[in-house]
PDB file of C-alpha atoms in Angstrom:
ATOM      1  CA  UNK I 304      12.652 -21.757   9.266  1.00 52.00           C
ATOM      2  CA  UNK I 305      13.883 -19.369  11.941  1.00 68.00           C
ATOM      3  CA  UNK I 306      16.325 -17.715   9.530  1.00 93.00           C
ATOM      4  CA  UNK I 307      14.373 -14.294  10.260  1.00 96.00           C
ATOM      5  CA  UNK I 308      13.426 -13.130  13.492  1.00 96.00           C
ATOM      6  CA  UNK I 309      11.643 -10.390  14.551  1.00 97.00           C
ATOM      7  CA  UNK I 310      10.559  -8.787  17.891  1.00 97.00           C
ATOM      8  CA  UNK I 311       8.202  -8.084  19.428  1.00 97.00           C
ATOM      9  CA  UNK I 312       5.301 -10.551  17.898  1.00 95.00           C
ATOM     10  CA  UNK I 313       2.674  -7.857  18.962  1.00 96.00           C
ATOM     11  CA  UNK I 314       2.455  -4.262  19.928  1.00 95.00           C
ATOM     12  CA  UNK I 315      -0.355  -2.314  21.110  1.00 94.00           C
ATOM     13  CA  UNK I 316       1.095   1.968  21.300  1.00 92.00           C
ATOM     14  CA  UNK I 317      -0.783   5.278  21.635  1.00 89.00           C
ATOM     15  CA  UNK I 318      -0.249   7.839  18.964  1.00 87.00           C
ATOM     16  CA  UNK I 319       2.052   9.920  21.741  1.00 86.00           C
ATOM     17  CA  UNK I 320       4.359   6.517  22.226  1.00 87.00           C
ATOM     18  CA  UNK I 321       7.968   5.866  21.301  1.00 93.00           C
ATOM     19  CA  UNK I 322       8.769   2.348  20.209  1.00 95.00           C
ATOM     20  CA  UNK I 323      11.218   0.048  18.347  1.00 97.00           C
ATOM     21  CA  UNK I 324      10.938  -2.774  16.045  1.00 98.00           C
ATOM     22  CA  UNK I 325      13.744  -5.747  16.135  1.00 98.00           C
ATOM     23  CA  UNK I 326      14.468  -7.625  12.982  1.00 98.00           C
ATOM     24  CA  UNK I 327      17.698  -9.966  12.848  1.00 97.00           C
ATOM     25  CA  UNK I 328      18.896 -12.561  10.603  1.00 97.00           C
ATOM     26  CA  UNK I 329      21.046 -15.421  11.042  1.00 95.00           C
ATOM     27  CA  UNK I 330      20.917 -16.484   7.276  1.00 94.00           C
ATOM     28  CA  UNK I 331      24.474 -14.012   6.603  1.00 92.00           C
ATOM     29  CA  UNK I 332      22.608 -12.046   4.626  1.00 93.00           C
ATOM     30  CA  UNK I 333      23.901  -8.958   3.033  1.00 91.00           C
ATOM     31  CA  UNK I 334      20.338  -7.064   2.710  1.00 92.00           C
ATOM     32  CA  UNK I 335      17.643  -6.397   5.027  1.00 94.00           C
ATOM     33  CA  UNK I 336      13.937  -4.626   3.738  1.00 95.00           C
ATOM     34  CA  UNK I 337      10.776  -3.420   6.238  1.00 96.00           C
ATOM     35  CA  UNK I 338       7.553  -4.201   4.808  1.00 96.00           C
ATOM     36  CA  UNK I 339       4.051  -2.632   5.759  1.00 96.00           C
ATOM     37  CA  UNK I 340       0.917  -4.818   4.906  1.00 95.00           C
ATOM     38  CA  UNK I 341      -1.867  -3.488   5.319  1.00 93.00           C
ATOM     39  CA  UNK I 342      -5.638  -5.585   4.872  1.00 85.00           C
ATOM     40  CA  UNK I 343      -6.583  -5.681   1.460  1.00 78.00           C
ATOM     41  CA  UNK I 344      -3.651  -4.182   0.106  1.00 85.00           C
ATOM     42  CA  UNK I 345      -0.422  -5.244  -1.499  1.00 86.00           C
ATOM     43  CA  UNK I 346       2.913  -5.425   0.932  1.00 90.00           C
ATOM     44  CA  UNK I 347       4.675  -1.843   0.633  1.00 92.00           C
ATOM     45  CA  UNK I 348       8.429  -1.882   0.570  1.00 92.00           C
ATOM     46  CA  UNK I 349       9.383   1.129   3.518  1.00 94.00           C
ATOM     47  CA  UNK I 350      13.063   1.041   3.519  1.00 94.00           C
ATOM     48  CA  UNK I 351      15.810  -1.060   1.809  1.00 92.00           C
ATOM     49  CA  UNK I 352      19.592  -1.478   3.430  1.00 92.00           C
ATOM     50  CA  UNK I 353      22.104  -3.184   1.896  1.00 88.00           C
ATOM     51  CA  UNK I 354      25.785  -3.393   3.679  1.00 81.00           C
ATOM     52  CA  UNK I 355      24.390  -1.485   6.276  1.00 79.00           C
ATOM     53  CA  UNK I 356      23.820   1.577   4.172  1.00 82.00           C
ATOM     54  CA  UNK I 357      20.390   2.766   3.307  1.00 82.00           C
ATOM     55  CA  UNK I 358      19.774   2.390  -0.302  1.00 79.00           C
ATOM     56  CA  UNK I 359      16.015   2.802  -0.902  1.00 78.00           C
ATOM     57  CA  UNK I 360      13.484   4.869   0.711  1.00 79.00           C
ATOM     58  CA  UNK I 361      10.044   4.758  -0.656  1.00 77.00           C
ATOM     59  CA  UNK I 362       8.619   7.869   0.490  1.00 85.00           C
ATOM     60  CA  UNK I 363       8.180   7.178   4.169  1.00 92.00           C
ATOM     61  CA  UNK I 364       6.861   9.061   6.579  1.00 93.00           C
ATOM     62  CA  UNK I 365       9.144  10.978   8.634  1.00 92.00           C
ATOM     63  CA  UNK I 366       7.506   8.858  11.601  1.00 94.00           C
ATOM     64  CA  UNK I 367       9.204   5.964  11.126  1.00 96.00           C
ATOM     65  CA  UNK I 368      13.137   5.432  10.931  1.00 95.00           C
ATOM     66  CA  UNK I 369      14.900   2.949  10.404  1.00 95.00           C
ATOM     67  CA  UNK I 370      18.561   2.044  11.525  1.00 95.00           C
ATOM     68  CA  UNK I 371      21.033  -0.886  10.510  1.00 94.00           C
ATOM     69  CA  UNK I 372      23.682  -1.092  13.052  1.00 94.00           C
ATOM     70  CA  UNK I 373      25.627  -3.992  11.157  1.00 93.00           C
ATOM     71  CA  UNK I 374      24.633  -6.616   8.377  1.00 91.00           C
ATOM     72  CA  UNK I 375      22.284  -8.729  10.955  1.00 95.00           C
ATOM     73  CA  UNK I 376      20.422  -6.508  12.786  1.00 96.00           C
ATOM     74  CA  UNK I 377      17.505  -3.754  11.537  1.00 97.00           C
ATOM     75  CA  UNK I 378      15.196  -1.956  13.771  1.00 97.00           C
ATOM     76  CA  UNK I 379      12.737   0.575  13.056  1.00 97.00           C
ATOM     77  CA  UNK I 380      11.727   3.215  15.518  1.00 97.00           C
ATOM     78  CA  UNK I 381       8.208   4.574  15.774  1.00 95.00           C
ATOM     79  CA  UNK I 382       7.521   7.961  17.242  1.00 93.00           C
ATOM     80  CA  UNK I 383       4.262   9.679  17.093  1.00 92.00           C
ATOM     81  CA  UNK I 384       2.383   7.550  14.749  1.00 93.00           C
ATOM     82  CA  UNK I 385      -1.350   7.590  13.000  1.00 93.00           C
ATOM     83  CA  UNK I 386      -4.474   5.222  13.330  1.00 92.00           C
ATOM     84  CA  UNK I 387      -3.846   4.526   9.683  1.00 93.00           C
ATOM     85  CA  UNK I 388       0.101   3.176  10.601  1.00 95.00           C
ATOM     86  CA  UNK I 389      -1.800   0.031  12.302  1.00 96.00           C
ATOM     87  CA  UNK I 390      -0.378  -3.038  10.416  1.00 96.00           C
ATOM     88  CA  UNK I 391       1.367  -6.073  10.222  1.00 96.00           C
ATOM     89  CA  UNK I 392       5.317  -4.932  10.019  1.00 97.00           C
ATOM     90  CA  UNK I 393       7.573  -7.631   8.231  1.00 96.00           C
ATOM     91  CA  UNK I 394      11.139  -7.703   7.829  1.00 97.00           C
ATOM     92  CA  UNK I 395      12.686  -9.671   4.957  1.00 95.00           C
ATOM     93  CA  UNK I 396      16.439 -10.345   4.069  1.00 95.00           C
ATOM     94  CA  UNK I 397      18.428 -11.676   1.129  1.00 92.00           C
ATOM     95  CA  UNK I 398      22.108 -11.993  -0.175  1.00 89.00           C
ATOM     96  CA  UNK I 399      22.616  -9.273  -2.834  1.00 79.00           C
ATOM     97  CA  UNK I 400      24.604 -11.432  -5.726  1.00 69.00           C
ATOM     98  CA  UNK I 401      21.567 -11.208  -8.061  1.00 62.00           C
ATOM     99  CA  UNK I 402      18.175 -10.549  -8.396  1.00 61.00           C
ATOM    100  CA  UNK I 403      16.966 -13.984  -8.522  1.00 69.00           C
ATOM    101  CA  UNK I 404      17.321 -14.631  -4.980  1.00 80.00           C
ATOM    102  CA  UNK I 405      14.172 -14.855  -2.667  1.00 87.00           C
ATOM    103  CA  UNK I 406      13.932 -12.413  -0.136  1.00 91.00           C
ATOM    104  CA  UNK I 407      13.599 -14.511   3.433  1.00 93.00           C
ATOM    105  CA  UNK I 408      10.670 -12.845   5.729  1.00 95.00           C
ATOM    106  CA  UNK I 409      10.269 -12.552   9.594  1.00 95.00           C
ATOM    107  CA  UNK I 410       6.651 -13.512  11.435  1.00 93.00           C
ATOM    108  CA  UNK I 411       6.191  -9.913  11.497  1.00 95.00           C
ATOM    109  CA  UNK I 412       4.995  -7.467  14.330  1.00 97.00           C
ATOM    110  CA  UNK I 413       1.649  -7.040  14.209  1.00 96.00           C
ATOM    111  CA  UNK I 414       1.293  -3.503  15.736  1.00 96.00           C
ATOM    112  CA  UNK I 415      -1.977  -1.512  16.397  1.00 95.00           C
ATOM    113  CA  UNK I 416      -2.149   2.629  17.239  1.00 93.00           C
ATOM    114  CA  UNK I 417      -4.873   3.485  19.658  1.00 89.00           C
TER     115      UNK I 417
ATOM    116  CA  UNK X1282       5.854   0.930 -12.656  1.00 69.00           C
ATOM    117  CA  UNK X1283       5.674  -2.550 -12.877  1.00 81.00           C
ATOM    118  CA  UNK X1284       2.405  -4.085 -11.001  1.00 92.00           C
ATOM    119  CA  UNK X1285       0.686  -7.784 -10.146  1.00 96.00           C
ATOM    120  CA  UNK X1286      -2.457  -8.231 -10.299  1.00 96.00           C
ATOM    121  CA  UNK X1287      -4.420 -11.162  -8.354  1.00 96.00           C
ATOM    122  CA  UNK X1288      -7.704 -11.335  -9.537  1.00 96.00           C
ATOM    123  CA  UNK X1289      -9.257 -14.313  -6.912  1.00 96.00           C
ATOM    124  CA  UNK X1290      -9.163 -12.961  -3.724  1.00 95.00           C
ATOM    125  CA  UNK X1291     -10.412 -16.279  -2.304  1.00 96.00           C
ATOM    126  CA  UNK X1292     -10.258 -19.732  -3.715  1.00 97.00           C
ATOM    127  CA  UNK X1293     -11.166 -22.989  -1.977  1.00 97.00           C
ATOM    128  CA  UNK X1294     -10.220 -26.783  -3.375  1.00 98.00           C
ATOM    129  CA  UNK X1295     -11.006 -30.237  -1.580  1.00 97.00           C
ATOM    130  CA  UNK X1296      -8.125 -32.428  -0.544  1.00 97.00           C
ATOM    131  CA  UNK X1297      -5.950 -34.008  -3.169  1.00 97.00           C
ATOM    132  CA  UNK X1298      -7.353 -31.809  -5.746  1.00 97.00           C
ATOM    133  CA  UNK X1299      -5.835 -29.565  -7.966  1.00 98.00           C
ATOM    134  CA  UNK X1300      -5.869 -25.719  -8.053  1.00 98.00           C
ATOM    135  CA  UNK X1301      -4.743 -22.626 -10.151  1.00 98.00           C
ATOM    136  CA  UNK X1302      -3.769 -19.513  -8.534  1.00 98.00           C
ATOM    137  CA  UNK X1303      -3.341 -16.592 -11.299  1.00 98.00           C
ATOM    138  CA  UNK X1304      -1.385 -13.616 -11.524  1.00 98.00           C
ATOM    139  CA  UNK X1305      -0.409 -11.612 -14.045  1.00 98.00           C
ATOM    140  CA  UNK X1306       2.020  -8.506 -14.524  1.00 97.00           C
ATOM    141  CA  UNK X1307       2.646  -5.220 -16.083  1.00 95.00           C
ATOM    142  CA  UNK X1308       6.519  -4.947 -17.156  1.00 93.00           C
ATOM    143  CA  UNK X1309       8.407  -3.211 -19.751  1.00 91.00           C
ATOM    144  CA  UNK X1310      11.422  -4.950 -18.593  1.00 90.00           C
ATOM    145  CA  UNK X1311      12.769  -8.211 -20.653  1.00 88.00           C
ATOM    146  CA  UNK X1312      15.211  -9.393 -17.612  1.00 90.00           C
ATOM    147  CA  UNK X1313      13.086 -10.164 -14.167  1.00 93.00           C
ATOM    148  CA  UNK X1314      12.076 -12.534 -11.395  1.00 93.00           C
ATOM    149  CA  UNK X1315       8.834 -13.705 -10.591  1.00 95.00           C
ATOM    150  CA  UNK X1316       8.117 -15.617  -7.472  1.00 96.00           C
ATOM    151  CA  UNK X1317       5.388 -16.849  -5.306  1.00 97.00           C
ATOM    152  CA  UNK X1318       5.416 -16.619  -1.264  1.00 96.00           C
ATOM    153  CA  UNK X1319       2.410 -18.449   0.751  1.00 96.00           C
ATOM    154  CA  UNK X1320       1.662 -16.612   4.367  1.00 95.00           C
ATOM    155  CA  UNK X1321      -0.020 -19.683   6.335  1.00 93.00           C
ATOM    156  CA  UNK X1322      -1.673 -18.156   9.770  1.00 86.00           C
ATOM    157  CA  UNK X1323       1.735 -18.093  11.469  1.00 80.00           C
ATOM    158  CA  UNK X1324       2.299 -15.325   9.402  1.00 85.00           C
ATOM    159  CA  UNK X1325       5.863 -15.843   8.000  1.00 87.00           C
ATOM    160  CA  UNK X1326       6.165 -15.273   4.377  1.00 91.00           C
ATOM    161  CA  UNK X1327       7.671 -18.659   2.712  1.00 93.00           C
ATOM    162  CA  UNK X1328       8.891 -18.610  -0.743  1.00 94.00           C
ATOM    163  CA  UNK X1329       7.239 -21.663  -2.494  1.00 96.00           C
ATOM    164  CA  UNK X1330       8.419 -20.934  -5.833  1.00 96.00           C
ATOM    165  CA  UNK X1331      10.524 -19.008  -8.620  1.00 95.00           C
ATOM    166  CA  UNK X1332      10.694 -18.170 -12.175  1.00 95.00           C
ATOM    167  CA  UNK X1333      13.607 -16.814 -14.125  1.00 92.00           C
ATOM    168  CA  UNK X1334      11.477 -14.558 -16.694  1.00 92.00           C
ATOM    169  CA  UNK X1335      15.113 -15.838 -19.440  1.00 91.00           C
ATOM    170  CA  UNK X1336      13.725 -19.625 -18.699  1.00 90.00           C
ATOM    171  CA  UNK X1337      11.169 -21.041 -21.087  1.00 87.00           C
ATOM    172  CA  UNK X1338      10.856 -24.196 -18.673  1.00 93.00           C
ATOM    173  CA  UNK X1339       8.386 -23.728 -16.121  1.00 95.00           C
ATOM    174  CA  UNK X1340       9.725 -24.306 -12.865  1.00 94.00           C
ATOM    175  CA  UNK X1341       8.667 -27.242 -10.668  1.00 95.00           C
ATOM    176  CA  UNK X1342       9.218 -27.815  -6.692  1.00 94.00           C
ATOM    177  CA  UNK X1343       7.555 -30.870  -5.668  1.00 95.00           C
ATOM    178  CA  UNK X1344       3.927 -30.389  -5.858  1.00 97.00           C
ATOM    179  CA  UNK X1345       3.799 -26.437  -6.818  1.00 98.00           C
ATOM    180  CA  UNK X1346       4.394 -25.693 -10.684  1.00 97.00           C
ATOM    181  CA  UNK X1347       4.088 -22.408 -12.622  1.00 97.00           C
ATOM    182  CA  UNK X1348       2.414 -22.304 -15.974  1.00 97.00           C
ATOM    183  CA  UNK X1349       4.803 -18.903 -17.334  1.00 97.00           C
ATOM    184  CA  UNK X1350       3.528 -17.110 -20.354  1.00 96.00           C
ATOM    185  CA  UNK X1351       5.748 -14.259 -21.107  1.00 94.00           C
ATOM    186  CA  UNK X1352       3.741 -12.793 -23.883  1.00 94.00           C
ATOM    187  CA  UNK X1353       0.876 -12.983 -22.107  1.00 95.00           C
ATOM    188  CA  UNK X1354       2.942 -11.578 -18.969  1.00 96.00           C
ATOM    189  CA  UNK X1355       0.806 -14.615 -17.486  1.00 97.00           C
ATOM    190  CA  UNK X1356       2.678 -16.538 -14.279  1.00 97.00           C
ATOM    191  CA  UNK X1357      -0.141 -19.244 -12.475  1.00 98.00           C
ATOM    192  CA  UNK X1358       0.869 -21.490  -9.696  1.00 98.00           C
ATOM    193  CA  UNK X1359      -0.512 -25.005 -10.069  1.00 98.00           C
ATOM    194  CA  UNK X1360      -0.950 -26.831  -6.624  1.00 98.00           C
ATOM    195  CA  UNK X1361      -1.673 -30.566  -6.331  1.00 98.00           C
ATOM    196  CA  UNK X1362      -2.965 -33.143  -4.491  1.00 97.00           C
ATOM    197  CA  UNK X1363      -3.741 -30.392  -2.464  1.00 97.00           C
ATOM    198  CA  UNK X1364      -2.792 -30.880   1.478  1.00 97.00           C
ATOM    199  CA  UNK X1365      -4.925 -28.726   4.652  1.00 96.00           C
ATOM    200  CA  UNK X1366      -1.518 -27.490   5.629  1.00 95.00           C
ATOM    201  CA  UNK X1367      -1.837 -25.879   1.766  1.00 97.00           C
ATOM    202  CA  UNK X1368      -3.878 -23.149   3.588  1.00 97.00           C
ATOM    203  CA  UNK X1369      -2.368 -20.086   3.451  1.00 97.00           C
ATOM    204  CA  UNK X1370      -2.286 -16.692   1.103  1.00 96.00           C
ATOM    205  CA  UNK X1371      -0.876 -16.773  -1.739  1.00 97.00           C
ATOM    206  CA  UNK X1372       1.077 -14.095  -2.836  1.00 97.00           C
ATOM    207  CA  UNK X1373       2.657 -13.628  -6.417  1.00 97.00           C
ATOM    208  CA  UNK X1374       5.606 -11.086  -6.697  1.00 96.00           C
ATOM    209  CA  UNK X1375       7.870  -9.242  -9.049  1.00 95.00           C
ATOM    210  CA  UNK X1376      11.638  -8.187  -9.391  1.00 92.00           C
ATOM    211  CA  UNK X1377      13.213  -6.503 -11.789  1.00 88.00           C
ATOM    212  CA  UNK X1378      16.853  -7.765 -12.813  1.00 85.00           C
ATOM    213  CA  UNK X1379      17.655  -4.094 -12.166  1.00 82.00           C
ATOM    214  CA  UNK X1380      16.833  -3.621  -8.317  1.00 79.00           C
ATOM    215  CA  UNK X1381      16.380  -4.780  -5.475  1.00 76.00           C
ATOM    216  CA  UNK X1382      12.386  -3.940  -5.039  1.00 82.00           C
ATOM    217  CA  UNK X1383       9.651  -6.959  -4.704  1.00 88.00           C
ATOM    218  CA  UNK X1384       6.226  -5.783  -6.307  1.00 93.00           C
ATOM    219  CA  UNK X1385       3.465  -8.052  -4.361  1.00 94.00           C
ATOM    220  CA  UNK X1386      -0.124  -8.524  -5.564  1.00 95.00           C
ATOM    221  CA  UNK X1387      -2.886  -8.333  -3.220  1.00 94.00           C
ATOM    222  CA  UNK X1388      -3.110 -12.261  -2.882  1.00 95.00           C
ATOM    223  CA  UNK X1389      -5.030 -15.259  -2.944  1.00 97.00           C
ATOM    224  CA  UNK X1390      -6.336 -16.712  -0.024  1.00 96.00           C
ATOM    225  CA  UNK X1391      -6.720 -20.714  -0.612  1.00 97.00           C
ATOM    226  CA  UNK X1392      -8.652 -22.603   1.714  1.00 97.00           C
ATOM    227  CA  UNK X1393      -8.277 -26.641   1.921  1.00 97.00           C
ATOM    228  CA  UNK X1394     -11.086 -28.388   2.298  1.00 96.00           C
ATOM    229  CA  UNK X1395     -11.802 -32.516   3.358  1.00 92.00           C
TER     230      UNK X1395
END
């Protein structure tokens, strides 16, 4: 399923860099999520929009924001980041009529901080 | 808070075998969602099954079952006649009727052996 794409697949960045994240969905989904996973640890939920409006935040660094120009498309930009923000970034969507339906996830960017 | 807990952080089965996955869950909630995503290599999180935590009947989807215990706040996934493309992490996850947020456990990587 291609429903989810994100760009790019990798991304190598010094701490000093400025980059952006891609996510866009094709699935006309009202809801779009950023994920950090990190080894070992359980996927965090970063930011949650839904109609284009930010509606969750779970205490993110300052670091990373994200923007949702319209209902398919969700970037997140990186600016200065940490050794410790080195991760695989996914980016999940869903239609927001109830809670019982899945969340569909990008291939992530795997990203790495020098 | 609500959490998951995945207590094998590797499990391996032989071909056309069957295997357990467990997970269990902290809620105070009565309404929820539980669901289980596999991550093969590719990276892309697939959702192989859901639960409606209102449902007594465990769900089914082909060869995946859940064994649900709410009491027990218990959900397993049952694969079988396991298949190599089976090989993935295994991730069990959480949503409250309530919002929109996914709580993952750490996983369950399942390796497929001949």
């Amino acid at each position: 399923e291609t429903g989810v794409t994100q760009t790019p697949r990798h991304l190598v960045m010094g701490m000093t860099n400025k980059k952006s994240l891609k996510c866009e969905q094709h699935l006309g989904h009202n809801a779009m999520y950023w994920y950090k996973q990190s080894a070992k640890k359980p996927l965090e939920l970063m930011f949650v929009y839904s109609l284009e409006e930010r509606v969750e935040n779970n205490s993110v660094p300052s670091r990373f924001s994200p923007e949702c120009p319209n209902s398919s498309h969700l970037f997140l930009h990186l600016h200065t980041l940490q050794p410790e923000d080195s991760a695989l970034y996914l980016c999940a969507s869903s239609q927001e009529r109830s809670s019982n339906q899945p969340q569909h996830f990008g291939d992530g960017t795997r990203l790495s901080i020098l | 808070a609500q959490t998951v807990t995945q207590s094998q952080p590797e499990m391996s089965v032989q071909e056309a075998e069957t295997v357990t996955l467990s997970c269990t869950y902290d809620t105070s909630e009565s309404d929820y969602y539980l669901f289980w995503y596999k991550q093969p290599p590719s990276r892309q999180m697939i959702l192989v099954i859901r639960q409606e935590a209102y449902k007594q009947q465990n769900a089914t989807e082909n060869r995946f079952s859940v064994n649900f215990q709410k009491a027990a706040k218990s959900f397993s996934l049952k694969i079988s006649d396991s298949q190599l493309g089976d090989a993935a992490m295994y991730f069990c996850a959480y949503r409250s009727a309530s919002n929109r947020k996914l709580t993952f456990g750490t996983g369950t990587r399942l390796q497929v052996t001949l």
